[in-house]
Coordinates of C-alpha atoms and ligand atoms in Angstrom, one line a residue:
M145 CA -22.2 -100.9 162.3
T146 CA -19.2 -101.9 163.8
H147 CA -17.2 -99.1 165.3
R148 CA -13.6 -100.9 164.6
T149 CA -14.1 -101.2 161.2
L150 CA -14.0 -97.5 160.6
L151 CA -11.8 -96.1 162.6
P152 CA -9.4 -94.0 160.5
S153 CA -6.5 -94.9 159.1
R154 CA -2.6 -93.5 160.4
R155 CA -0.9 -94.9 157.6
S156 CA -3.2 -93.4 154.7
V157 CA -2.5 -90.1 156.3
L158 CA 1.1 -90.4 156.2
K159 CA 1.2 -91.3 152.9
G160 CA -1.2 -88.5 152.4
A161 CA 1.2 -86.1 154.0
A162 CA 4.0 -87.4 152.2
A163 CA 2.3 -86.1 148.6
F164 CA 1.9 -82.7 149.7
A165 CA 5.0 -82.0 151.6
A166 CA 5.8 -82.6 147.7
A167 CA 3.0 -80.2 146.5
A168 CA 5.0 -77.3 148.3
I169 CA 3.9 -78.1 152.2
P170 CA 6.4 -76.6 154.7
A171 CA 7.9 -78.5 157.5
W172 CA 6.3 -78.0 160.3
Y173 CA 2.3 -78.0 158.3
A174 CA 3.9 -81.7 156.9
E175 CA 4.5 -82.6 160.4
E176 CA 0.9 -81.2 161.4
L177 CA -1.1 -83.4 159.0
L178 CA 0.6 -86.8 160.4
A179 CA -1.1 -86.6 163.8
Q180 CA -4.3 -85.0 161.7
D181 CA -7.4 -88.5 161.0
A182 CA -7.6 -90.1 158.1
P183 CA -11.6 -90.6 157.1
A184 CA -12.6 -93.9 157.3
V185 CA -12.2 -96.4 155.5
P186 CA -15.2 -99.2 155.7
K187 CA -13.4 -102.9 156.1
S188 CA -16.6 -104.6 156.1
A189 CA -19.2 -104.9 152.4
N190 CA -22.0 -104.9 155.8
D191 CA -21.0 -101.4 157.2
I192 CA -20.0 -99.9 153.3
P193 CA -23.4 -97.4 152.0
A194 CA -25.0 -97.4 149.2
Y195 CA -24.9 -94.1 146.8
A196 CA -25.8 -93.2 143.1
L197 CA -24.4 -91.3 140.3
I198 CA -26.8 -88.5 138.6
G199 CA -24.9 -86.7 135.7
C200 CA -22.6 -89.1 134.6
G201 CA -20.0 -86.9 132.3
G202 CA -16.2 -86.2 133.3
R203 CA -16.8 -85.1 136.6
G204 CA -19.7 -87.5 137.8
R205 CA -17.6 -90.4 137.3
S206 CA -14.7 -89.2 138.7
D207 CA -16.2 -88.1 141.6
A208 CA -18.1 -91.5 141.9
H209 CA -14.5 -93.2 141.7
D210 CA -13.3 -91.2 144.4
A211 CA -16.3 -92.0 146.0
Q212 CA -15.4 -95.9 146.3
K213 CA -12.8 -96.4 148.5
F214 CA -16.1 -95.2 150.9
G215 CA -18.9 -96.3 149.8
R216 CA -20.5 -98.9 146.7
I217 CA -22.5 -97.1 143.3
V218 CA -25.5 -99.1 143.4
A219 CA -27.2 -97.1 140.2
V220 CA -26.6 -94.2 137.9
C221 CA -28.8 -91.6 135.7
D222 CA -27.8 -89.8 133.0
V223 CA -30.1 -88.1 130.5
D224 CA -27.4 -89.3 128.0
K225 CA -27.9 -93.1 127.3
S226 CA -24.1 -93.7 125.8
H227 CA -22.9 -91.6 129.3
V228 CA -25.4 -94.4 131.3
E229 CA -23.4 -97.4 130.2
G230 CA -20.1 -96.1 129.8
A231 CA -20.0 -94.9 133.6
A232 CA -22.1 -98.6 135.0
L233 CA -19.8 -100.5 132.7
E234 CA -15.8 -98.5 134.0
L235 CA -17.6 -98.1 137.7
A236 CA -18.5 -101.6 137.8
Q237 CA -14.8 -102.4 137.4
S238 CA -13.7 -100.2 139.1
Q239 CA -15.6 -101.0 142.5
R240 CA -14.2 -104.2 142.3
E241 CA -10.8 -102.3 142.4
A242 CA -12.1 -100.3 144.9
D243 CA -13.4 -103.6 147.1
Q244 CA -10.1 -105.6 147.1
K245 CA -8.2 -102.4 147.7
A246 CA -10.0 -102.0 150.9
G247 CA -9.5 -105.9 151.7
R248 CA -13.9 -105.7 151.0
T249 CA -15.4 -108.6 149.5
P250 CA -16.3 -107.7 145.6
A251 CA -19.6 -106.4 144.8
R252 CA -21.1 -109.6 143.2
G253 CA -22.3 -109.2 139.8
G254 CA -20.0 -106.2 138.0
A255 CA -22.5 -104.2 136.2
A256 CA -24.9 -106.1 136.2
E257 CA -25.7 -104.9 139.3
I258 CA -25.8 -101.0 138.6
R259 CA -29.2 -100.1 138.0
R260 CA -29.1 -97.4 135.1
Y261 CA -31.8 -94.3 135.2
T262 CA -32.1 -91.4 132.3
D263 CA -35.0 -88.9 135.0
F264 CA -33.4 -88.9 138.2
R265 CA -37.1 -88.6 139.8
K266 CA -37.5 -92.5 138.6
L267 CA -34.2 -93.3 141.1
L268 CA -35.7 -91.3 143.6
D269 CA -38.8 -92.3 143.3
A270 CA -37.4 -96.0 143.1
E271 CA -34.8 -96.6 145.0
K272 CA -36.2 -94.8 148.2
N273 CA -33.3 -96.4 151.2
L274 CA -30.7 -95.4 149.5
P275 CA -28.4 -92.6 152.0
I276 CA -26.3 -91.0 149.5
V277 CA -26.7 -89.3 146.1
I278 CA -23.5 -87.7 144.2
N279 CA -24.7 -84.7 141.6
G280 CA -22.4 -84.4 138.3
T281 CA -25.0 -82.6 135.9
P282 CA -24.4 -79.2 134.5
D283 CA -24.5 -75.8 137.0
H284 CA -28.4 -75.0 135.2
W285 CA -29.4 -78.9 137.2
H286 CA -27.4 -79.2 140.1
T287 CA -30.2 -76.6 142.6
L288 CA -33.2 -78.7 141.5
V289 CA -31.5 -81.9 141.5
N290 CA -29.9 -80.8 144.7
L291 CA -33.6 -80.1 146.0
A292 CA -34.9 -82.9 145.2
V293 CA -32.7 -85.5 146.8
L294 CA -32.9 -83.6 149.8
H295 CA -36.3 -84.0 149.6
A296 CA -36.4 -87.4 149.1
G297 CA -34.4 -88.0 152.7
K298 CA -30.8 -88.3 150.8
D299 CA -27.2 -86.6 151.7
V300 CA -25.6 -85.4 148.5
Y301 CA -22.1 -84.1 147.8
S302 CA -23.0 -81.6 144.7
E303 CA -20.6 -81.0 142.1
K304 CA -19.2 -76.7 142.1
P305 CA -20.8 -74.4 141.0
L306 CA -23.0 -75.0 143.2
T307 CA -26.2 -73.0 141.8
L308 CA -27.3 -71.5 138.9
T309 CA -28.5 -68.4 140.7
I310 CA -28.3 -66.4 143.7
D311 CA -31.7 -67.9 144.3
E312 CA -31.0 -71.1 144.3
G313 CA -28.5 -70.9 147.2
R314 CA -31.0 -68.9 149.3
R315 CA -33.3 -72.0 149.1
L316 CA -30.8 -74.7 148.7
V317 CA -29.5 -73.4 152.5
Q318 CA -33.0 -72.7 153.6
A319 CA -33.8 -77.2 152.0
V320 CA -30.9 -78.2 153.7
R321 CA -31.4 -76.7 157.2
Q322 CA -34.9 -78.1 156.5
T323 CA -35.0 -81.6 156.2
G324 CA -31.6 -81.6 158.5
R325 CA -29.3 -83.8 155.4
V326 CA -26.0 -83.6 154.9
L327 CA -24.5 -81.5 151.0
Q328 CA -20.9 -81.6 150.6
T329 CA -20.1 -79.0 148.0
G330 CA -17.5 -80.3 145.0
T331 CA -15.5 -77.1 146.0
Q332 CA -12.0 -79.3 146.5
Q333 CA -9.3 -77.4 147.0
R334 CA -10.8 -76.5 150.9
S335 CA -10.4 -79.7 151.9
D336 CA -6.2 -79.5 150.3
P337 CA -4.0 -78.8 153.3
Q338 CA -2.2 -76.9 151.4
F339 CA -4.8 -74.0 150.6
R340 CA -6.0 -74.6 154.6
M341 CA -2.2 -73.5 155.4
V342 CA -2.6 -70.2 153.3
C343 CA -5.7 -69.3 154.4
E344 CA -4.1 -70.2 158.2
L345 CA -1.6 -68.1 158.3
V346 CA -3.7 -64.9 156.5
R347 CA -5.9 -65.2 159.6
N348 CA -3.0 -65.4 161.3
G349 CA -1.6 -61.4 161.0
R350 CA 1.1 -63.1 158.1
V351 CA 1.5 -61.4 156.2
G352 CA 0.3 -58.5 158.0
K353 CA -3.0 -55.8 157.6
L354 CA -4.3 -57.7 154.7
K355 CA -5.1 -55.3 151.7
T356 CA -6.3 -56.9 149.0
V357 CA -6.6 -60.3 147.4
T358 CA -6.3 -61.0 143.5
T359 CA -8.1 -64.2 142.6
I360 CA -6.8 -65.1 139.1
V361 CA -9.3 -68.0 137.1
P362 CA -8.5 -69.0 133.3
A363 CA -9.7 -67.0 130.7
G364 CA -13.1 -68.7 128.7
L365 CA -13.7 -69.6 125.0
R366 CA -14.1 -67.7 122.0
G367 CA -16.1 -69.6 119.7
G368 CA -18.6 -69.4 117.2
P369 CA -20.8 -69.1 114.9
F370 CA -22.1 -72.2 115.8
A371 CA -24.8 -74.6 114.0
S372 CA -27.9 -77.0 115.1
K373 CA -27.2 -80.4 114.8
P374 CA -29.7 -83.5 114.9
V375 CA -29.8 -84.5 118.3
P376 CA -27.7 -87.4 119.2
Q377 CA -30.5 -90.9 119.8
N378 CA -28.9 -91.2 123.1
L379 CA -29.2 -87.7 124.2
D380 CA -32.8 -86.5 125.9
W381 CA -31.9 -82.8 124.6
D382 CA -35.1 -81.4 126.3
M383 CA -34.5 -82.5 129.7
W384 CA -30.8 -81.9 129.6
L385 CA -32.1 -78.4 128.3
G386 CA -34.4 -78.7 131.9
Q387 CA -35.1 -75.1 132.9
A388 CA -33.2 -72.9 130.6
P389 CA -34.5 -71.6 127.0
K390 CA -35.7 -74.3 124.4
V391 CA -33.6 -73.8 121.4
D392 CA -32.3 -76.4 118.6
F393 CA -29.5 -78.9 119.4
V394 CA -26.4 -77.8 119.3
P395 CA -23.5 -79.5 120.6
E396 CA -21.5 -76.7 121.9
R397 CA -23.9 -76.0 124.0
C398 CA -24.1 -79.2 126.3
H399 CA -22.0 -81.9 127.1
T400 CA -19.1 -79.9 128.6
T401 CA -18.7 -76.5 127.2
F402 CA -22.0 -75.5 128.4
R403 CA -19.9 -73.7 131.1
F404 CA -19.6 -70.8 128.2
W405 CA -23.4 -70.6 127.9
Y406 CA -25.1 -68.0 130.0
D407 CA -28.1 -70.3 129.9
Y408 CA -26.5 -73.3 131.6
S409 CA -23.6 -71.6 133.8
G410 CA -21.2 -68.2 134.0
G411 CA -18.4 -68.6 132.3
T412 CA -14.6 -69.2 133.8
I413 CA -15.8 -66.7 136.3
T414 CA -18.2 -69.5 137.9
D415 CA -16.4 -72.7 136.8
W416 CA -12.8 -71.4 138.2
G417 CA -14.2 -68.6 140.7
A418 CA -15.7 -71.2 143.1
H419 CA -12.9 -72.6 143.6
H420 CA -10.6 -69.7 144.0
N421 CA -13.4 -67.0 145.3
D422 CA -13.9 -69.7 147.9
I423 CA -10.4 -69.5 149.0
A424 CA -10.8 -66.2 149.0
L425 CA -13.3 -66.4 150.9
W426 CA -11.9 -68.1 153.7
G427 CA -9.0 -66.9 154.1
M428 CA -10.5 -63.3 154.4
G429 CA -12.5 -64.4 157.5
M430 CA -15.5 -64.1 155.0
D431 CA -17.1 -67.0 155.1
G432 CA -21.5 -66.6 155.0
N433 CA -20.7 -63.0 154.2
G434 CA -20.2 -60.7 150.8
P435 CA -18.7 -57.9 149.4
A436 CA -20.1 -54.5 149.7
T437 CA -19.7 -53.2 145.6
V438 CA -18.7 -55.1 142.7
D439 CA -17.4 -53.8 139.4
A440 CA -16.5 -55.1 136.0
K441 CA -14.8 -54.6 133.3
R442 CA -15.0 -56.4 130.0
L443 CA -11.6 -57.2 128.6
A444 CA -13.3 -59.5 125.1
E445 CA -16.5 -60.2 123.7
P446 CA -18.2 -62.9 122.7
I447 CA -18.2 -63.6 119.1
P448 CA -22.3 -63.2 118.4
G449 CA -23.9 -66.4 117.2
G450 CA -21.7 -68.5 119.7
Y451 CA -20.3 -68.9 123.4
T452 CA -22.3 -66.1 125.0
T453 CA -20.3 -66.0 128.3
V454 CA -17.8 -62.7 128.3
P455 CA -14.2 -64.5 128.3
Q456 CA -12.2 -62.4 129.9
Y457 CA -12.4 -60.1 132.4
E458 CA -11.8 -58.1 135.1
I459 CA -13.9 -57.5 138.4
K460 CA -12.9 -55.2 141.7
Y461 CA -14.6 -56.4 144.9
T462 CA -14.9 -54.3 147.8
W463 CA -15.4 -55.6 151.2
A464 CA -16.8 -54.0 154.8
N465 CA -13.6 -54.7 156.2
G466 CA -11.5 -52.8 153.9
V467 CA -10.2 -55.3 151.8
E468 CA -9.8 -54.8 147.9
Q469 CA -10.8 -58.2 146.0
T470 CA -9.8 -58.4 142.0
C471 CA -10.9 -61.2 140.0
K472 CA -9.7 -61.4 136.4
T473 CA -8.7 -63.9 133.3
T474 CA -5.4 -65.2 132.6
T475 CA -4.6 -66.4 128.7
A476 CA -1.7 -68.1 129.9
D477 CA -3.5 -71.2 131.4
S478 CA -6.1 -73.4 129.4
I479 CA -10.1 -73.5 130.7
F480 CA -9.1 -77.2 132.8
G481 CA -6.5 -75.0 134.6
S482 CA -2.8 -76.4 132.5
L483 CA 0.0 -74.6 133.1
D484 CA 0.1 -73.7 129.5
R485 CA 2.2 -70.9 128.3
Q486 CA 4.8 -68.6 130.9
P487 CA 2.2 -65.7 132.0
P488 CA 3.2 -61.5 131.0
P489 CA 5.7 -60.7 133.3
G490 CA 4.2 -58.9 136.5
E491 CA 1.3 -61.3 135.5
R492 CA 0.5 -64.7 137.7
H493 CA -1.4 -68.5 136.8
N494 CA -4.6 -69.3 138.1
G495 CA -4.5 -69.3 141.3
I496 CA -4.8 -66.9 144.9
V497 CA -2.5 -63.6 145.5
F498 CA -3.1 -62.5 149.7
E499 CA -1.6 -59.2 149.9
G500 CA -1.0 -57.1 153.4
D501 CA 1.1 -54.8 154.2
Q502 CA 3.6 -56.4 155.4
G503 CA 3.9 -59.0 152.4
W504 CA 2.2 -61.0 150.3
I505 CA 1.8 -65.2 149.9
Y506 CA 0.6 -67.0 146.7
V507 CA -1.4 -70.4 146.3
R508 CA -2.5 -72.7 143.2
R509 CA -2.9 -76.2 143.0
G510 CA 0.5 -77.7 143.9
F511 CA 2.6 -74.3 144.6
V512 CA 3.0 -72.2 147.0
E513 CA 5.1 -68.7 147.3
A514 CA 5.4 -65.9 149.3
S515 CA 7.1 -62.8 149.3
D516 CA 9.5 -63.6 152.3
P517 CA 10.0 -67.0 152.3
E518 CA 10.4 -67.3 156.0
L519 CA 6.8 -66.2 155.8
L520 CA 5.5 -69.9 155.1
K521 CA 8.5 -71.7 156.7
K522 CA 7.6 -70.2 160.4
P523 CA 5.2 -72.0 162.5
L524 CA 1.3 -71.0 163.6
P525 CA 2.5 -70.0 167.5
A526 CA -0.2 -72.2 170.4
G527 CA -3.6 -70.5 170.2
A528 CA -3.2 -69.4 167.0
E529 CA -6.8 -69.6 164.7
R530 CA -7.0 -72.9 162.9
L531 CA -9.5 -73.7 160.2
Y532 CA -11.4 -76.9 159.4
A533 CA -9.1 -79.5 159.3
S534 CA -10.5 -81.9 156.2
N535 CA -7.4 -83.4 154.3
D536 CA -10.1 -85.7 152.1
H537 CA -13.0 -83.6 149.8
M538 CA -15.1 -87.2 149.5
G539 CA -14.2 -88.4 152.8
N540 CA -14.6 -86.0 154.2
F541 CA -18.4 -86.4 153.1
F542 CA -18.7 -89.4 153.8
D543 CA -17.4 -89.5 157.4
C544 CA -20.5 -86.4 157.8
V545 CA -22.6 -88.4 156.5
R546 CA -22.3 -91.2 159.2
T547 CA -21.6 -88.3 161.7
R548 CA -24.3 -85.6 160.9
K549 CA -22.0 -82.7 161.1
A550 CA -21.8 -80.0 158.9
P551 CA -19.4 -80.7 155.8
V552 CA -15.8 -78.9 155.3
A553 CA -17.7 -77.4 152.2
E554 CA -21.7 -77.2 153.3
A555 CA -24.6 -75.3 151.7
E556 CA -24.2 -71.7 152.7
I557 CA -20.0 -71.6 152.5
G558 CA -21.0 -73.4 148.8
H559 CA -24.1 -70.4 148.0
R560 CA -21.5 -67.6 149.7
S561 CA -18.5 -68.6 147.4
V562 CA -20.5 -68.8 144.0
S563 CA -22.4 -65.9 144.9
V564 CA -19.6 -63.8 144.9
C565 CA -18.9 -65.0 140.6
H566 CA -23.0 -64.8 140.3
L567 CA -22.3 -60.6 141.2
G568 CA -19.0 -60.4 139.3
A569 CA -21.3 -62.3 136.1
I570 CA -24.5 -59.8 136.7
S571 CA -22.1 -56.8 136.7
T572 CA -20.1 -58.7 134.2
R573 CA -23.2 -58.0 131.8
L574 CA -25.0 -55.3 132.7
G575 CA -21.1 -53.3 132.9
R576 CA -22.0 -51.2 135.3
K577 CA -20.3 -51.0 138.9
L578 CA -23.5 -52.0 141.3
K579 CA -23.3 -51.9 145.5
W580 CA -24.7 -55.1 147.1
D581 CA -26.6 -55.5 150.7
P582 CA -24.8 -59.3 151.9
Q583 CA -27.4 -59.5 154.6
K584 CA -30.7 -59.5 152.3
E585 CA -29.2 -60.7 149.0
Q586 CA -30.2 -58.2 147.1
F587 CA -28.6 -55.1 144.7
V588 CA -29.4 -51.5 146.8
G589 CA -31.4 -49.2 144.4
D590 CA -30.9 -51.2 141.5
D591 CA -34.3 -52.9 140.2
E592 CA -32.2 -54.3 137.0
A593 CA -29.6 -56.2 139.0
N594 CA -32.2 -57.0 141.7
K595 CA -34.3 -59.3 139.1
M596 CA -31.4 -61.6 138.3
V597 CA -30.6 -63.2 141.5
A598 CA -33.3 -65.2 140.1
R599 CA -34.2 -66.3 136.7
E600 CA -37.2 -67.4 135.1
Q601 CA -38.0 -71.3 135.0
R602 CA -39.2 -73.0 131.8
K603 CA -42.2 -75.3 133.1
P604 CA -41.9 -78.3 134.0
W605 CA -38.7 -77.4 135.6
T606 CA -39.8 -74.8 138.3
Y607 CA -39.0 -75.5 142.3
D608 CA -42.2 -76.6 143.0
T609 CA -42.6 -79.3 140.5
V610 CA -39.3 -80.7 141.1
V611 CA -39.4 -80.4 145.4
Q612 CA -42.9 -83.0 144.8
A613 CA -41.1 -84.9 142.4
Ligands
LIG1908 N1 -14.6 -80.0 141.0 C1 -14.1 -80.0 140.0 O1 -12.8 -79.9 140.0 C2 -15.0 -79.8 138.9 C3 -13.9 -80.3 137.5 C4 -15.1 -80.5 136.2 C5 -16.4 -80.2 136.4 N2 -16.7 -79.2 137.9 C6 -17.7 -79.6 138.0 O2 -18.7 -80.7 137.7 C7 -20.2 -80.3 136.9 C8 -20.9 -81.3 135.4 O3 -19.0 -80.9 134.7 P1 -18.7 -82.4 133.0 O4 -17.1 -82.0 132.8 O5 -18.4 -83.5 133.5 O6 -19.5 -82.4 132.3 P2 -20.4 -82.9 131.1 O7 -21.0 -82.2 130.5 O8 -18.8 -83.6 131.3 O9 -21.3 -83.9 132.4 C9 -22.4 -82.8 132.7 C10 -23.3 -84.4 132.5 O10 -24.9 -84.1 133.0 C11 -25.7 -85.3 132.1 N3 -27.5 -84.8 132.7 C12 -27.4 -83.0 131.7 N4 -28.8 -83.2 132.9 C13 -29.1 -84.1 133.3 C14 -30.1 -84.3 134.3 N5 -31.4 -84.0 134.2 N6 -30.1 -85.8 135.1 C15 -29.0 -85.9 134.7 N7 -27.3 -86.1 133.9 C16 -27.8 -84.8 133.0 C17 -25.6 -84.9 131.2 O11 -25.6 -85.6 129.6 C18 -23.4 -84.7 131.2 O12 -23.2 -86.1 130.5 C19 -20.2 -79.3 136.5 O13 -21.2 -78.4 137.4 C20 -18.5 -78.8 137.1 O14 -18.6 -77.3 137.2 C21 -16.4 -80.0 139.3

C-alpha cells in the first residue's frame, strides 16, 4: 500500500464545504471545513480493501454504495435470495462507476465476481481474508452478526440502532475491546458538520447554562390487524426471525416495517431516537453515560393484532447534571423523516432543540435556527472545546480501518445512544417512571424493568452459538 495514493483530497473537502454551506452552515464554520482533511480515496486497485454486505435491503445497499468510493464489494449475503441477486447486480454496476470516478482499474467480472450467500456464517467461514463487513440487517440481527464478524477478525460498519437490548450493547462493547477490531455505528449525523457545530456551540456555553434538550422524532405507524400469508419462496423466514419468537409469516413484520414490532425493534424511539438522542448526548457531553430517570407517557395505543410499538409518546429523562430531556413524537413528518405537513403552532419537525438560560438552538438535517441569529454567526474562540471532526461517516470508518483509530461513532457511543432509546421504550411499555444507574447499567429497585435489559433468545440464535460460528 503506497502512502501517496491514500493522501486525502482537499478538492473533495472543498466541494463538500460548498454543500454544507447550502445546508445552513455559517461562513466561519464553512471556512474551518476547508482546512479539514477528507477521507483517503484509494487510487490504485492494489490499495483498495474488499468488503462484504450482510443484509441487502434498502439501507444496506445504500451503505454499500457509499463504501464503493473507499473499498470494493466482493460478497453479498441476505436471507432473501431476491435481495441477494438484486444487490449483486446493482452493486457490480455502481462499483464500476465508483472505480472509474476514482481513476482506478474497474473490477473485471462485474456481477459474476460478487459472491452470493444466504447464511452469514457461511460467508464468514469462506471469506477468511476479507477485512470488512457492512451490516444492514434489521435491528434484531445487528448484534449477533456484529459479534460473529468481530470474532472472525473483521472490522464492521453496523447500521443503527446498534442493538435490540442494553445487554447486547454491553457485550458488543466488550467484544470490540477484546478483539481490537473497528466498529462504526451507522449514526451518520455524527459526521454531519452542522450537527457537530451545534454540539460544539452548546458545549461552549453559547446558549448559556444548558437547561433542557428536546428530541423530536416522527410518530410511528399505527396499523392492523394483519393476516398471515404463505412464506415467499425466496425468503428463509425462520432465519429472518432469528432470535425473535417463532411466528407465522406476516408481510408487515418483515422488510422495512419490522421497525414497528417490539420483537425486532423499538418503533421510532429506537429508529429515529438512535439519531437524535445520539446528538443530544453529544451536545450535553454525556457520551458513555446515561440518564438518572426515565418517565414515558403513551399518547396513542397500537391496534390489537397490528404493529406492536407505541406510535406516539412523550418521554421525560433527567440527567445527573440537572438537564431535563424530553423525547417526543411529531405527526407532521413521515416515518422516513420527510417534512410532510406544517407542525401545529409551537411544535417543530423532527430534530433537536438545546435550550439554555441565554437562548436556544434547533437543528435538523439541512437546517439550523437559533433564538438569536448571532448565536450561530460568531466563531468559537481559540481554546474552545472542539469535537471529533468527521465529515464523511463511511470515509471515517475506512480511514479508521487503515489507521486503527476509534471511529467517530465507536461501539460505546452507539451503545449508550441507543440505550437512552431502550430506556424510553421500556418505560413506555411498563407505563411507569424508572430510576436508572448508568454506571451499573441496571434499573434501581425494579426487577421487572431489569428483566427487560436483556431478552430471551430463540435457539440456535443465542450469543454463544453465534460467537462460535
Ligand atoms: N442510518 C440510517 O439513516 C438508516 C436509514 C434506514 C435504515 N437504517 C437501519 O438499517 C437497518 C436495515 O433497514 P432497512 O430499511 O434497510 O430494512 P430492510 O428490511 O429493507 O432490509 C433488511 C435486510 O436484511 C435482511 N436480513 C434479515 N435477516 C438477515 C440475516 N440474518 N442475514 C442476512 N440478511 C438478513 C432482510 O432480508 C432484508 O433484505 C435497520 O436496522 C435500520 O434501522 C438506518
